[in-house]
Tab-separated table of C-alpha atoms and ligand atoms in Angstrom:
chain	number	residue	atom	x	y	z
A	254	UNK	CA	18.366	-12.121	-5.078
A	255	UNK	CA	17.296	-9.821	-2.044
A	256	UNK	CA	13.935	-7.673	-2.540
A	257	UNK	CA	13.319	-5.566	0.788
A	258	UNK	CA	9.686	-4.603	1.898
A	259	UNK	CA	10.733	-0.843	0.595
A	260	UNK	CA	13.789	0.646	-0.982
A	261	UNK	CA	14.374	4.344	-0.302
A	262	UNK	CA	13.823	6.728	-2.995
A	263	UNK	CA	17.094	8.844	-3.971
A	264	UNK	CA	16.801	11.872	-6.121
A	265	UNK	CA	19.579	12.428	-8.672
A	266	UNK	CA	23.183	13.037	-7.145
A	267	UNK	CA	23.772	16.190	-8.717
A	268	UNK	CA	20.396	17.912	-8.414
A	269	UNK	CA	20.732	17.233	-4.288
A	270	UNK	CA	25.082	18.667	-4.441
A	271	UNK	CA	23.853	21.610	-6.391
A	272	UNK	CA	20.529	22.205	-4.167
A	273	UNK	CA	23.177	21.996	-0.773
A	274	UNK	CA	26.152	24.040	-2.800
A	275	UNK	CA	24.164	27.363	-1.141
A	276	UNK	CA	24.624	26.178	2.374
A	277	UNK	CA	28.288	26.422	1.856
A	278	UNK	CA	28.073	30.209	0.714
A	279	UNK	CA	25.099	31.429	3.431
A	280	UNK	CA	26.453	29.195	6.391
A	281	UNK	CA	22.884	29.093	7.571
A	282	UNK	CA	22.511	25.289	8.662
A	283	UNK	CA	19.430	24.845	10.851
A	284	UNK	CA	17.132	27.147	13.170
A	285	UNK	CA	14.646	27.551	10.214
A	286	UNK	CA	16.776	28.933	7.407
A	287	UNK	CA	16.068	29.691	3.566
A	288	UNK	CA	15.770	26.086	2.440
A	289	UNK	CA	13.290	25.420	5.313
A	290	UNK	CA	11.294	28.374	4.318
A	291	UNK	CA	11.373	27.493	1.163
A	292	UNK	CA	10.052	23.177	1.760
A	293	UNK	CA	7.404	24.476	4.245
A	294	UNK	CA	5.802	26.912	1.066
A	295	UNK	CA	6.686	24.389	-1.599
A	296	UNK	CA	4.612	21.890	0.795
A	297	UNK	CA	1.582	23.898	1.434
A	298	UNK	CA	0.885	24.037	-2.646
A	299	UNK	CA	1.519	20.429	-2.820
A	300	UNK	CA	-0.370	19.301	0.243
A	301	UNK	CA	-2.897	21.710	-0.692
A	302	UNK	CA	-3.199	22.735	3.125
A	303	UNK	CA	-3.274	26.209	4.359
A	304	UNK	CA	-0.189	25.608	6.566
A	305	UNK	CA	2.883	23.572	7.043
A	306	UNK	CA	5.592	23.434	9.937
A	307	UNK	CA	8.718	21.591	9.582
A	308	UNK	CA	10.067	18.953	12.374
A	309	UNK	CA	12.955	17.049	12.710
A	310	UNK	CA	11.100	13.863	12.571
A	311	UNK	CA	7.531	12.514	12.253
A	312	UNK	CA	7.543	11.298	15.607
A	313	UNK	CA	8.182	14.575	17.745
A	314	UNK	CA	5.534	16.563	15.102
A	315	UNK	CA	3.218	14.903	16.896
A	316	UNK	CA	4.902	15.297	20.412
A	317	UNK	CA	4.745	18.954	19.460
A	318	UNK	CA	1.157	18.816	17.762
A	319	UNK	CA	-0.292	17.075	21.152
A	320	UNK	CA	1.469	19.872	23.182
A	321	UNK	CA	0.467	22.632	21.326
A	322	UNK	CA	-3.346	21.873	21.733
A	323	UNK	CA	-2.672	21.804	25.507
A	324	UNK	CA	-4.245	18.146	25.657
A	325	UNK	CA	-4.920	16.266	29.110
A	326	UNK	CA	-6.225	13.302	30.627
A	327	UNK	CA	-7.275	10.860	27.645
A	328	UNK	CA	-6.881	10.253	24.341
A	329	UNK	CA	-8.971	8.037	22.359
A	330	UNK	CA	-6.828	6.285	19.651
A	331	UNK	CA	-6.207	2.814	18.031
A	332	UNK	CA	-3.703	0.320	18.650
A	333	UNK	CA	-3.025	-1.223	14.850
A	334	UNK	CA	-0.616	1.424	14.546
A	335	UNK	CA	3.233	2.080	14.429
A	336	UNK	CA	4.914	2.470	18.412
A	337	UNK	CA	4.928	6.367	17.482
A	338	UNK	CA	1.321	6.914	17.653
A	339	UNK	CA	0.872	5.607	21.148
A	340	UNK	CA	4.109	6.746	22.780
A	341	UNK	CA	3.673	10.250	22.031
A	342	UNK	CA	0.490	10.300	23.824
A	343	UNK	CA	2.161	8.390	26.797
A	344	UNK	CA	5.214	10.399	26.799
A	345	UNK	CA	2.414	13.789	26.856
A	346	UNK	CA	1.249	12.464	30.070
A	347	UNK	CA	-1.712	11.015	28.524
A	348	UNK	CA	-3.315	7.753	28.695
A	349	UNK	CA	-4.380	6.325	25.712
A	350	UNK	CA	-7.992	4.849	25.218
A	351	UNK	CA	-8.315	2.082	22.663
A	352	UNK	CA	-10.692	2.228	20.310
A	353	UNK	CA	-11.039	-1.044	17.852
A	354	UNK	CA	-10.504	-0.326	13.849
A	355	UNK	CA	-13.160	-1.568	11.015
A	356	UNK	CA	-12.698	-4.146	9.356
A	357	UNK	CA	-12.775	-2.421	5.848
A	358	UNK	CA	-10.101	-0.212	5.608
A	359	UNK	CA	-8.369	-0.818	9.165
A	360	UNK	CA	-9.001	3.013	10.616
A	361	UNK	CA	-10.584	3.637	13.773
A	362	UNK	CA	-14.093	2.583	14.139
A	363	UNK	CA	-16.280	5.543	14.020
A	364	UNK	CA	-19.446	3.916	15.563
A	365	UNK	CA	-17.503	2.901	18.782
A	366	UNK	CA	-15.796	6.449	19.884
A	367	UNK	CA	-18.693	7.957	21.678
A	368	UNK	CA	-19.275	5.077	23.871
A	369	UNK	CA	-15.011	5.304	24.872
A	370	UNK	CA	-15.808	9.533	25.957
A	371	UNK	CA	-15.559	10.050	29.351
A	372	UNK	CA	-15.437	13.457	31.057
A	373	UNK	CA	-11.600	13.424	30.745
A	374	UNK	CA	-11.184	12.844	27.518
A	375	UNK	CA	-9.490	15.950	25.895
A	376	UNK	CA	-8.972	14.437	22.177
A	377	UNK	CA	-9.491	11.604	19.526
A	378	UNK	CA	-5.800	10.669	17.486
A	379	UNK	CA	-6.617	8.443	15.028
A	380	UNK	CA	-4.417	7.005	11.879
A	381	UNK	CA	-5.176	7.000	8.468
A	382	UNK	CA	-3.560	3.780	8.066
A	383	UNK	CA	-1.589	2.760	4.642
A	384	UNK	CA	-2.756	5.864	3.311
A	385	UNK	CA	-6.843	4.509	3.428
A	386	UNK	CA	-8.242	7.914	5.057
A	387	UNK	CA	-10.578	7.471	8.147
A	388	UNK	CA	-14.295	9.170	8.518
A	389	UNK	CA	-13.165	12.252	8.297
A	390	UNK	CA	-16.631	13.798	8.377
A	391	UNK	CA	-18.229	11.284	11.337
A	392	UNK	CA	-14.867	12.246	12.969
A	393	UNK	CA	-15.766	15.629	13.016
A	394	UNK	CA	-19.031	15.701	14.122
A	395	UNK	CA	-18.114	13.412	17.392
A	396	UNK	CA	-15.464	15.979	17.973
A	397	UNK	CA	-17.537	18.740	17.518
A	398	UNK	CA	-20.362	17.530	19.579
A	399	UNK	CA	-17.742	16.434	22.713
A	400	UNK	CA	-16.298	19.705	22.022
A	401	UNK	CA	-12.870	17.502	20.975
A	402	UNK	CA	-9.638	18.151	19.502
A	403	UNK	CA	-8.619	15.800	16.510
A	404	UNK	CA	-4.821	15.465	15.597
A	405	UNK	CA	-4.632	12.669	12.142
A	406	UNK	CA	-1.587	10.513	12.174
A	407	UNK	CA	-0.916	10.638	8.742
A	408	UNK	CA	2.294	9.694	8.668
A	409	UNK	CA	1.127	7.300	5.638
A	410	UNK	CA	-1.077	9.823	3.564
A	411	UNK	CA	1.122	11.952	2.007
A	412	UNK	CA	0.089	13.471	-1.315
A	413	UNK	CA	-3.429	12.198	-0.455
A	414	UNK	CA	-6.531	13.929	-1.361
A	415	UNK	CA	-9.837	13.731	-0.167
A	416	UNK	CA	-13.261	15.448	-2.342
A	417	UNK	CA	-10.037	17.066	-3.903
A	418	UNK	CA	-8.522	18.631	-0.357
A	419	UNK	CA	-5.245	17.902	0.849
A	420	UNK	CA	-6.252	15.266	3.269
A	421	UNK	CA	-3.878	17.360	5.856
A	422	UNK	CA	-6.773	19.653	5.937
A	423	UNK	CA	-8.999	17.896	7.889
A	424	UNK	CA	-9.207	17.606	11.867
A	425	UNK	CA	-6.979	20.629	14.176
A	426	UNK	CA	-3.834	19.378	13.196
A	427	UNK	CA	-1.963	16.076	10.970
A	428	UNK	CA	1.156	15.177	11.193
A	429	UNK	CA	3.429	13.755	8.082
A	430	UNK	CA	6.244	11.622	8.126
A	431	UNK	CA	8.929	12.650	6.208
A	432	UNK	CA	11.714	9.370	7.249
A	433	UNK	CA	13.773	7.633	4.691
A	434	UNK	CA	10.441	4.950	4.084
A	435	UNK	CA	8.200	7.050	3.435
A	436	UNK	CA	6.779	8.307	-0.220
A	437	UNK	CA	7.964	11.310	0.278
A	438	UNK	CA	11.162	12.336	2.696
A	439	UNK	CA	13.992	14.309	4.034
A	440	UNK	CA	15.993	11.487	4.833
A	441	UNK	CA	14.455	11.936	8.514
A	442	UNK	CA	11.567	14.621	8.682
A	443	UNK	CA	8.126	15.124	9.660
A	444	UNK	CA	5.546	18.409	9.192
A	445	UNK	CA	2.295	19.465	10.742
A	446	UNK	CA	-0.039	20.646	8.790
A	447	UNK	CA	-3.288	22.659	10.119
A	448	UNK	CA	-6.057	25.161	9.898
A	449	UNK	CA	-5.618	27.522	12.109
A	450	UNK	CA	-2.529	30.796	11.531
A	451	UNK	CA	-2.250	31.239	14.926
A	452	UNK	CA	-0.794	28.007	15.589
A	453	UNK	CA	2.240	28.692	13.704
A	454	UNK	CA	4.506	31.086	16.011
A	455	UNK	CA	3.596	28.376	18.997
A	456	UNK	CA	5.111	25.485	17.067
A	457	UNK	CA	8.229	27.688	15.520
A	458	UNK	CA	8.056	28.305	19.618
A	459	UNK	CA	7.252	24.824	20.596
A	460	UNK	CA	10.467	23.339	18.260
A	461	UNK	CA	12.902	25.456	19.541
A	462	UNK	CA	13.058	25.014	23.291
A	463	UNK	CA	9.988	27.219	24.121
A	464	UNK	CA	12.176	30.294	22.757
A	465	UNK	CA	9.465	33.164	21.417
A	466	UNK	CA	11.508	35.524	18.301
A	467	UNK	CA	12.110	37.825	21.651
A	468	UNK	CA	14.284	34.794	23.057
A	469	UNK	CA	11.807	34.858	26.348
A	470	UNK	CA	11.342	30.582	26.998
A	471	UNK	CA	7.217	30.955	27.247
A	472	UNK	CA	6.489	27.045	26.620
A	473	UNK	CA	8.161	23.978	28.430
A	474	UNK	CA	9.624	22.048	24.799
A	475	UNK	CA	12.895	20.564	23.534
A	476	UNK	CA	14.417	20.753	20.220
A	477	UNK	CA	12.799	19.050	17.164
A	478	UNK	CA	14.347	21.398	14.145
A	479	UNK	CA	14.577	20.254	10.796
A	480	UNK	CA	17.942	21.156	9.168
A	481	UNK	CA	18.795	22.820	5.779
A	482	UNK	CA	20.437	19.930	4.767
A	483	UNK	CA	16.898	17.417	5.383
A	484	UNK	CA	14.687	20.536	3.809
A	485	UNK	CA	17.368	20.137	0.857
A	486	UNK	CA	16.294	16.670	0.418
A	487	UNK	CA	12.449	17.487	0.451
A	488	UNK	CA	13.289	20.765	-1.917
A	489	UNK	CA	14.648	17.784	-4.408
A	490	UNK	CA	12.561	14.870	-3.813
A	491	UNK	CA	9.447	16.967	-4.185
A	492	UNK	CA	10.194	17.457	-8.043
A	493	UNK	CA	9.839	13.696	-8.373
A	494	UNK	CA	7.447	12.349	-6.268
A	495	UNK	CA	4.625	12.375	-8.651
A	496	UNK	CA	6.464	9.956	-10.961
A	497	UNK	CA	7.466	7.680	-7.225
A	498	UNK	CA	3.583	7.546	-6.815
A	499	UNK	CA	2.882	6.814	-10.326
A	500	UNK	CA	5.259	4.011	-10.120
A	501	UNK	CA	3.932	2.801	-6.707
A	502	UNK	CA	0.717	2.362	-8.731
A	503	UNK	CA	1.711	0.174	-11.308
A	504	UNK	CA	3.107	-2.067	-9.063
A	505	UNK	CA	-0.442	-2.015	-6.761
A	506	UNK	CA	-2.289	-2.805	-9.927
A	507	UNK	CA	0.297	-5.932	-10.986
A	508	UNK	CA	-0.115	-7.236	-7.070
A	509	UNK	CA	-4.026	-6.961	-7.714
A	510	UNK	CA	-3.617	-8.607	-10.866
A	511	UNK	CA	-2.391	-11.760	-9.160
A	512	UNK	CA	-4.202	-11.440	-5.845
A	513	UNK	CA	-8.167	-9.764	-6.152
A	514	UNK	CA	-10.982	-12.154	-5.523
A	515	UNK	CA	-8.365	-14.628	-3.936
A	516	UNK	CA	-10.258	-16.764	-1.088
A	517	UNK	CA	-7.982	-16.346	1.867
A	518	UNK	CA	-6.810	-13.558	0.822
A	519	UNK	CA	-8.093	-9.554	1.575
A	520	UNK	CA	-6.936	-6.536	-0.151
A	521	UNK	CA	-7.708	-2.529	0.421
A	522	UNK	CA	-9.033	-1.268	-2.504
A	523	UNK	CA	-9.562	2.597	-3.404
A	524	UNK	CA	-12.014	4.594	-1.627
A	525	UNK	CA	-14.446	6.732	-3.203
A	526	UNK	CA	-13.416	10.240	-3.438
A	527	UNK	CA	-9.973	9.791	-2.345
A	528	UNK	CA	-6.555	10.412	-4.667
A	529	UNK	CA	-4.244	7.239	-3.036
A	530	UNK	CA	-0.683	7.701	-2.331
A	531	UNK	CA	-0.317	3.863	-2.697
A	532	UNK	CA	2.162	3.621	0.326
A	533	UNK	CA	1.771	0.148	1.301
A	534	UNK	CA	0.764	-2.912	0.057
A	535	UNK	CA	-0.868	-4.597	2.962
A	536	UNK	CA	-2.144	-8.587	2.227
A	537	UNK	CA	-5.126	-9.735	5.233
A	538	UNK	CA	-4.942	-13.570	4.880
A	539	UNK	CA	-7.822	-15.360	6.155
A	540	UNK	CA	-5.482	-17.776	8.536
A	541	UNK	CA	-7.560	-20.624	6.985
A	542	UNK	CA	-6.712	-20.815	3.201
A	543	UNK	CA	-3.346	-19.076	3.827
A	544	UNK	CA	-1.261	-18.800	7.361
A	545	UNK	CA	0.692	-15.178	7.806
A	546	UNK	CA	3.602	-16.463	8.993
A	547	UNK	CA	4.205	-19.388	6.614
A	548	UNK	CA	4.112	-16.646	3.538
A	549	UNK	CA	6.390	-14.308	5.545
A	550	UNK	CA	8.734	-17.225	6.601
A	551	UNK	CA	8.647	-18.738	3.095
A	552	UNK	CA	9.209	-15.554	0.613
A	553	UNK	CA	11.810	-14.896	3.473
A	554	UNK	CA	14.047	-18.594	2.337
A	555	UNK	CA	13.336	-16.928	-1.128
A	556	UNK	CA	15.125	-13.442	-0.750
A	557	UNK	CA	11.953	-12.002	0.125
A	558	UNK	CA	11.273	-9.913	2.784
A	559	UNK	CA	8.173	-8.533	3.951
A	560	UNK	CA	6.975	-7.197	7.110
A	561	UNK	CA	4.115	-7.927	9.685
A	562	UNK	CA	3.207	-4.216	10.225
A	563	UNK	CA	1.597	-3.299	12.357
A	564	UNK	CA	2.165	-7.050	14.824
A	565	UNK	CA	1.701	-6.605	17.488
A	566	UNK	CA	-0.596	-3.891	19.004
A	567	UNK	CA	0.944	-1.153	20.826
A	568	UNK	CA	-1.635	-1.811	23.645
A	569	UNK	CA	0.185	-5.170	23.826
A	570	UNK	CA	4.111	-3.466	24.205
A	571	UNK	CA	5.982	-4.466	27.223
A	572	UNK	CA	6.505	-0.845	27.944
A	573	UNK	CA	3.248	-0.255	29.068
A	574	UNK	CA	3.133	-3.351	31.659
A	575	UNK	CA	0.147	-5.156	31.066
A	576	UNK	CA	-2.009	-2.169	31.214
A	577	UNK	CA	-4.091	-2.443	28.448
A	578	UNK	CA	-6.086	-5.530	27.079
A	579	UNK	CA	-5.922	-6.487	23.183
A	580	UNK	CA	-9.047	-8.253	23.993
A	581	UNK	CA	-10.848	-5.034	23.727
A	582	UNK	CA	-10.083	-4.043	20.557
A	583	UNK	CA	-10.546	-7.550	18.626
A	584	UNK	CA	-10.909	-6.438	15.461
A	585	UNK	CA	-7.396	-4.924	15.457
A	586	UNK	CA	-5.780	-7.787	17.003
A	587	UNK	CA	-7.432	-10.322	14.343
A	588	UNK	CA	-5.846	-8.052	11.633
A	589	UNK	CA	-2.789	-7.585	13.807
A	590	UNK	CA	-2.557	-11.177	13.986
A	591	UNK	CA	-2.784	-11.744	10.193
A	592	UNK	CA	-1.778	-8.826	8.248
A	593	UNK	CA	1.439	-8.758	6.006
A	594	UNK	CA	2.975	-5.927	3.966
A	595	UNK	CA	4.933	-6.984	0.609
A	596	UNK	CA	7.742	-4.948	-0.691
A	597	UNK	CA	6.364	-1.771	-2.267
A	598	UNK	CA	8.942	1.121	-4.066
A	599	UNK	CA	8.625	2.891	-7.140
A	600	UNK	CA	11.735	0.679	-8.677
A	601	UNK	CA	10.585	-2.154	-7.505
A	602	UNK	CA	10.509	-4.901	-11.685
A	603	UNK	CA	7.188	-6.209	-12.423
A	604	UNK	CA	8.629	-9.321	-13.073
A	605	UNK	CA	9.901	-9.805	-9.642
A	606	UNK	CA	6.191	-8.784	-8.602
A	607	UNK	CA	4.827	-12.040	-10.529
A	608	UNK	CA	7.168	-14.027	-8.647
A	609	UNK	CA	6.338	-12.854	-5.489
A	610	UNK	CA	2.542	-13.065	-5.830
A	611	UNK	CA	3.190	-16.684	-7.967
A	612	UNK	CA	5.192	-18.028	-4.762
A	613	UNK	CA	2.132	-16.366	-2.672
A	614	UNK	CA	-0.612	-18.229	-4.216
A	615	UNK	CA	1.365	-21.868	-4.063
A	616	UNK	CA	1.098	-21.557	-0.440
A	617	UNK	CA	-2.340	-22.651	0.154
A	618	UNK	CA	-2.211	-24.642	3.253
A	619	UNK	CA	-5.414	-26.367	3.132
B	1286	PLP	C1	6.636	6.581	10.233
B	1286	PLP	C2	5.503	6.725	11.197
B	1286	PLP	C3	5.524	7.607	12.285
B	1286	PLP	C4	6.762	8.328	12.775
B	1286	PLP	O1	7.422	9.035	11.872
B	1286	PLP	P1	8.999	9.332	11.972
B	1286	PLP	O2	9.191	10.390	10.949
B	1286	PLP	O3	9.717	8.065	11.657
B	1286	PLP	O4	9.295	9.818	13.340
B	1286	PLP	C5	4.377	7.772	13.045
B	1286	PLP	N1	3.257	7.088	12.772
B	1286	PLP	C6	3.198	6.193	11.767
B	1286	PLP	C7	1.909	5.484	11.507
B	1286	PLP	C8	4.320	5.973	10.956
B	1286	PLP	O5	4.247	5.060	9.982
């Protein structure tokens, strides 16, 4: 037996051959055809966001996103994130600032921003991690009062509401991942989502080399299209992704069955106000009761395979040479250093979630 941490979702065969069967007859591939036109509307009703623009990929949305606002000098963002949040801000020219997460619900501290502002800071990026939504409203107000921009990594909060708003609605901009993991996806995608109309030409600008619909180059960019075949995908994925995150659910409330009011053991549980997406099913042992990296190493001999996500802190990656200290953001690295996500997809038997959770709680190691 093999269980991976997550299992793609694949919509029925047929429905995805007869949604592509029209690319055969229009010969309209990419550069923002029918089928993209059609995900990016389809998207905005679901999201329940004003507007949505397509990407190739998660990861260069938010290249594009941090571009578009014209950001410079520093960023203030967390480190208990996926490589993607911080390297985009590097590869903008940036420097990240490192702000440390709470404890609760992992997202960046809001009581610690305003002391990391400095006169060159230009923007906050923070991440609503596993789908758990940060202060959205304290956010806010610090931006407001710095006179801020806020772009949301919330590559993990699709489908999530907040006071019944598409969570995409808050901050200047939020960027979705749409990859092959993810609850929802175009095999590899990503969309911003935002307030403002008059971003939308720059970023239909920004994605296709700087190119304006009168072909003059007015922005320095690259290429980050999404194809008809990805928007295809989304087109069919989108009619079942209510069911995926209904079946997420029941296999969040069978973990919780098992592993709630554990000692050792820490859980997220639902915030107040919010509609979950139940993307992840992140486990904070204590270190004391119950190591990290025995579980991982023993469900591992079992078939089971989990992941440390996010170990270890992107202020910690080679890449960035010693430049930044996880010292300063303890918090992060204490979860960093003890955090474990168990395999989470909507097929995923309840019966193999009571053995994973029964193996689990035999590994007390004190
Ligand atoms: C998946 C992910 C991304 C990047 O998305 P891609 O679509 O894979 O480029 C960025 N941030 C976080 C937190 C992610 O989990």
């Amino acid at each position: 037996m093999k269980i991976n941490v997550t299992k793609s979702t694949m919509p029925p065969y047929e429905e995805y051959i007869q949604e592509i069967s029209d690319i055969w007859n229009n010969r309209w591939l990419s550069n923002m055809g029918p089928k993209h036109q059609q995900l990016e509307n389809l998207l905005e009703n679901y999201m329940d966001v004003p507007n949505v623009s397509l990407f190739t990929n998660g990861h260069l949305a938010l290249e594009n996103a941090i571009s578009a606002l014209s950001l410079s000098g520093e960023v203030i963002t967390t480190p208990f994130t996926f490589a993607s949040t911080t390297q985009a801000i590097v590869r903008n020219g940036l420097t990240p600032v490192f702000c440390d997460v709470n404890p609760n619900n992992f997202t960046i501290d809001t009581e610690k921003i305003e002391e990391l502002i400095t006169e060159k800071t230009s923007a906050i990026i923070p991440v609503h991690v596993f789908g758990q939504i940060c202060d959205v409203e304290k956010i806010e107000q610090i931006a407001k009062k710095h006179n801020l921009k806020v772009i949301y990594d919330a590559a993990h909060a699709f489908g999530v509401k907040y006071k019944g708003v598409g969570v995409g609605s808050y901050g200047d901009i939020s960027m979705f991942s749409f990859h092959a993991t993810k609850v929802f996806h175009t095999i590899e995608g990503g969309g911003l989502t935002y307030r403002d109309d008059n971003l939308t030409s720059k970023l239909n600008s920004l994605k296709n080399f700087g190119q304006t619909t009168s072909k003059l180059v007015e922005y320095t960019a690259g290429n980050a299209k999404m194809n008809e075949f990805q928007a295809a995908m989304g087109i069919v994925n989108l009619r079942y992704v209510d069911k995926y995150i209904d079946d997420r659910k029941k296999v969040v409330k069978r973990y919780e069955e098992y592993l709630s009011d554990k000692e050792g053991i820490y859980l997220l549980s639902d915030q107040d106000n919010v509609q979950h997406n139940y993307s992840y099913f992140p486990v904070l042992f204590d270190g004391n009761v119950y190591n990290r990296n025995i579980v991982h190493d023993e469900l591992e001999s079992n078939g089971i395979y989990t992941r440390k996500y996010f170990y270890p802190l992107t202020s910690t990656f080679d890449a960035y040479d010693k430049e930044f200290n996880a010292q300063d953001t303890p918090i992060a690295k204490d979860i960093a250093d003890n955090i474990l996500v168990l395999p989470l997809y909507p097929e995923l038997e309840l019966e193999d979630v009571d053995k994973i959770c029964k193996l689990i709680l035999n590994l007390e190691v004190r």
